[in-house]
Tab-separated table of C-alpha atoms in Angstrom:
chain	number	residue	atom	x	y	z
F	1	MET	CA	14.459	52.206	22.864
F	2	SER	CA	15.394	53.286	19.395
F	3	GLY	CA	16.652	49.853	18.448
F	4	GLY	CA	16.684	46.406	19.959
F	5	GLY	CA	18.647	45.306	22.988
F	6	VAL	CA	20.669	42.347	24.134
F	7	ALA	CA	18.035	40.869	26.452
F	8	SER	CA	15.822	39.589	23.648
F	9	ARG	CA	16.765	37.050	21.011
F	10	LEU	CA	14.136	38.505	18.684
F	11	ASN	CA	15.154	42.156	18.984
F	12	ASN	CA	17.535	43.245	16.242
F	13	LEU	CA	19.757	46.120	17.341
F	14	ALA	CA	19.298	47.905	14.011
F	15	HIS	CA	15.508	47.847	13.756
F	16	PRO	CA	13.931	51.226	14.539
F	17	GLN	CA	11.141	51.055	17.089
F	18	PHE	CA	9.583	54.528	16.756
F	19	LEU	CA	8.297	56.621	13.862
F	20	ASP	CA	9.424	60.237	13.446
F	21	GLU	CA	5.957	61.404	14.519
F	22	GLU	CA	6.139	59.375	17.734
F	23	LEU	CA	9.579	60.726	18.563
F	24	SER	CA	8.442	64.268	17.876
F	25	ALA	CA	5.559	63.825	20.314
F	26	MET	CA	7.931	62.454	22.973
F	27	VAL	CA	10.454	65.260	22.505
F	28	HIS	CA	7.797	68.003	22.606
F	29	THR	CA	6.045	66.503	25.622
F	30	THR	CA	9.227	66.119	27.660
F	31	ALA	CA	10.326	69.646	26.724
F	32	SER	CA	7.066	70.965	28.170
F	33	TYR	CA	8.172	69.386	31.468
F	34	ASP	CA	11.620	71.004	31.212
F	35	THR	CA	13.378	67.711	30.649
F	36	CYS	CA	14.629	65.776	27.643
F	37	VAL	CA	14.456	62.411	25.923
F	38	THR	CA	17.297	59.931	26.094
F	39	ALA	CA	17.386	56.917	23.819
F	40	HIS	CA	18.629	53.358	24.107
F	41	ALA	CA	20.618	53.048	20.869
F	42	TYR	CA	23.510	50.900	19.712
F	43	THR	CA	23.835	51.462	15.968
F	44	ILE	CA	24.725	54.519	13.889
F	45	ARG	CA	21.345	54.283	12.154
F	46	ALA	CA	19.448	54.201	15.449
F	47	MET	CA	21.474	57.063	16.929
F	48	ARG	CA	21.022	59.252	13.829
F	49	HIS	CA	17.281	58.546	13.851
F	50	MET	CA	17.086	59.719	17.449
F	51	ILE	CA	19.323	62.762	16.947
F	52	ASN	CA	17.417	63.852	13.835
F	53	ASN	CA	14.240	63.833	15.924
F	54	GLY	CA	15.502	65.939	18.822
F	55	VAL	CA	16.699	63.355	21.342
F	56	LEU	CA	19.379	64.904	23.580
F	57	GLY	CA	20.963	61.796	25.093
F	58	ILE	CA	22.136	58.427	23.820
F	59	GLU	CA	22.487	55.411	26.089
F	60	HIS	CA	24.965	52.710	25.027
F	61	GLY	CA	25.989	54.060	21.588
F	62	TYR	CA	28.446	51.212	21.130
F	63	PHE	CA	28.791	51.617	17.359
F	64	LEU	CA	29.444	55.353	17.587
F	65	ASP	CA	31.954	56.611	15.035
F	66	LYS	CA	34.021	59.786	14.950
F	67	ASP	CA	31.664	61.668	12.597
F	68	LEU	CA	28.628	60.991	14.748
F	69	ALA	CA	30.584	61.782	17.936
F	70	GLU	CA	31.508	65.166	16.448
F	71	LEU	CA	27.876	65.832	15.466
F	72	MET	CA	26.728	64.925	18.969
F	73	ALA	CA	29.315	67.245	20.515
F	74	ALA	CA	28.289	70.096	18.201
F	75	LYS	CA	24.606	69.638	19.142
F	76	GLY	CA	25.284	69.151	22.862
F	77	ILE	CA	23.994	65.578	22.855
F	78	TYR	CA	25.451	63.442	25.598
F	79	LEU	CA	26.502	59.799	25.524
F	80	THR	CA	26.094	57.422	28.451
F	81	PRO	CA	28.067	54.327	27.381
F	82	THR	CA	26.852	52.207	30.341
F	83	LEU	CA	29.850	49.893	29.996
F	84	VAL	CA	29.770	49.074	33.713
F	85	THR	CA	26.412	47.324	33.371
F	86	HIS	CA	28.005	44.614	31.272
F	87	ASP	CA	30.638	43.968	33.930
F	88	ALA	CA	27.930	43.828	36.584
F	89	MET	CA	25.925	41.351	34.513
F	90	ALA	CA	28.915	39.001	34.505
F	91	THR	CA	28.773	38.586	38.299
F	92	PRO	CA	26.239	36.769	40.509
F	93	PRO	CA	23.311	37.003	40.796
F	94	TYR	CA	22.980	38.953	37.524
F	95	ASP	CA	25.025	36.469	35.495
F	96	GLN	CA	21.932	34.244	35.277
F	97	PHE	CA	19.705	36.986	33.836
F	98	LEU	CA	20.368	36.345	30.133
F	99	ASN	CA	20.057	33.091	28.240
F	100	GLU	CA	23.148	31.823	26.397
F	101	ASP	CA	22.333	33.451	23.034
F	102	CYS	CA	21.654	36.840	24.591
F	103	SER	CA	24.743	36.564	26.765
F	104	LYS	CA	26.898	36.042	23.654
F	105	LYS	CA	25.251	39.057	21.997
F	106	LYS	CA	25.952	41.153	25.100
F	107	CYS	CA	29.608	40.099	25.269
F	108	SER	CA	30.288	40.919	21.633
F	109	ARG	CA	28.616	44.341	21.980
F	110	SER	CA	30.484	45.086	25.213
F	111	ARG	CA	33.934	44.482	23.742
F	112	PHE	CA	33.155	46.487	20.614
F	113	GLY	CA	31.544	49.254	22.660
F	114	LEU	CA	34.561	49.635	24.914
F	115	GLU	CA	36.934	49.829	21.947
F	116	ARG	CA	34.723	52.304	20.082
F	117	SER	CA	34.143	54.495	23.160
F	118	GLU	CA	37.878	54.704	23.824
F	119	SER	CA	38.516	55.577	20.170
F	120	CYS	CA	35.925	58.380	20.177
F	121	LEU	CA	37.246	59.816	23.431
F	122	ARG	CA	40.764	59.976	21.989
F	123	SER	CA	39.616	61.864	18.886
C-alpha cells in the first residue's frame, strides 16, 4: 500500500507508507523474479511516489488525472480501478465488513473514482 485505505479510520489516503529505499528494494527484488510491483494507491501524490520508484501497476487510482494517466500510458504502467469491489461490498455478507465511518469513506471514494476513471478513459 502506498497510501491508506478505506478499511481503517486511522489510515489517511494521502500518507505515504514506504520510503524510496524500501520501494527500490521491492522493485529490484520482484524484477529478479521476472515479475513487477503493483501498488494500492488512491491519490496523485501516492501514485507519483510509486511511479517514480519503478512500480508498474496501480490499484484503485481513484484520483487519477489526465496528466498522470498520460504519464502512466507513456511508461506502460497499468491501472486496475477495482470499482467492482465497492459494489460487492454493498451486498451481503460483505456489507457488514466496514464500520459506518469507513463505509462513508468508501462510498465517497467509489463515486469519485468512477467519475474520474470514466473521464480518463475518454481522454
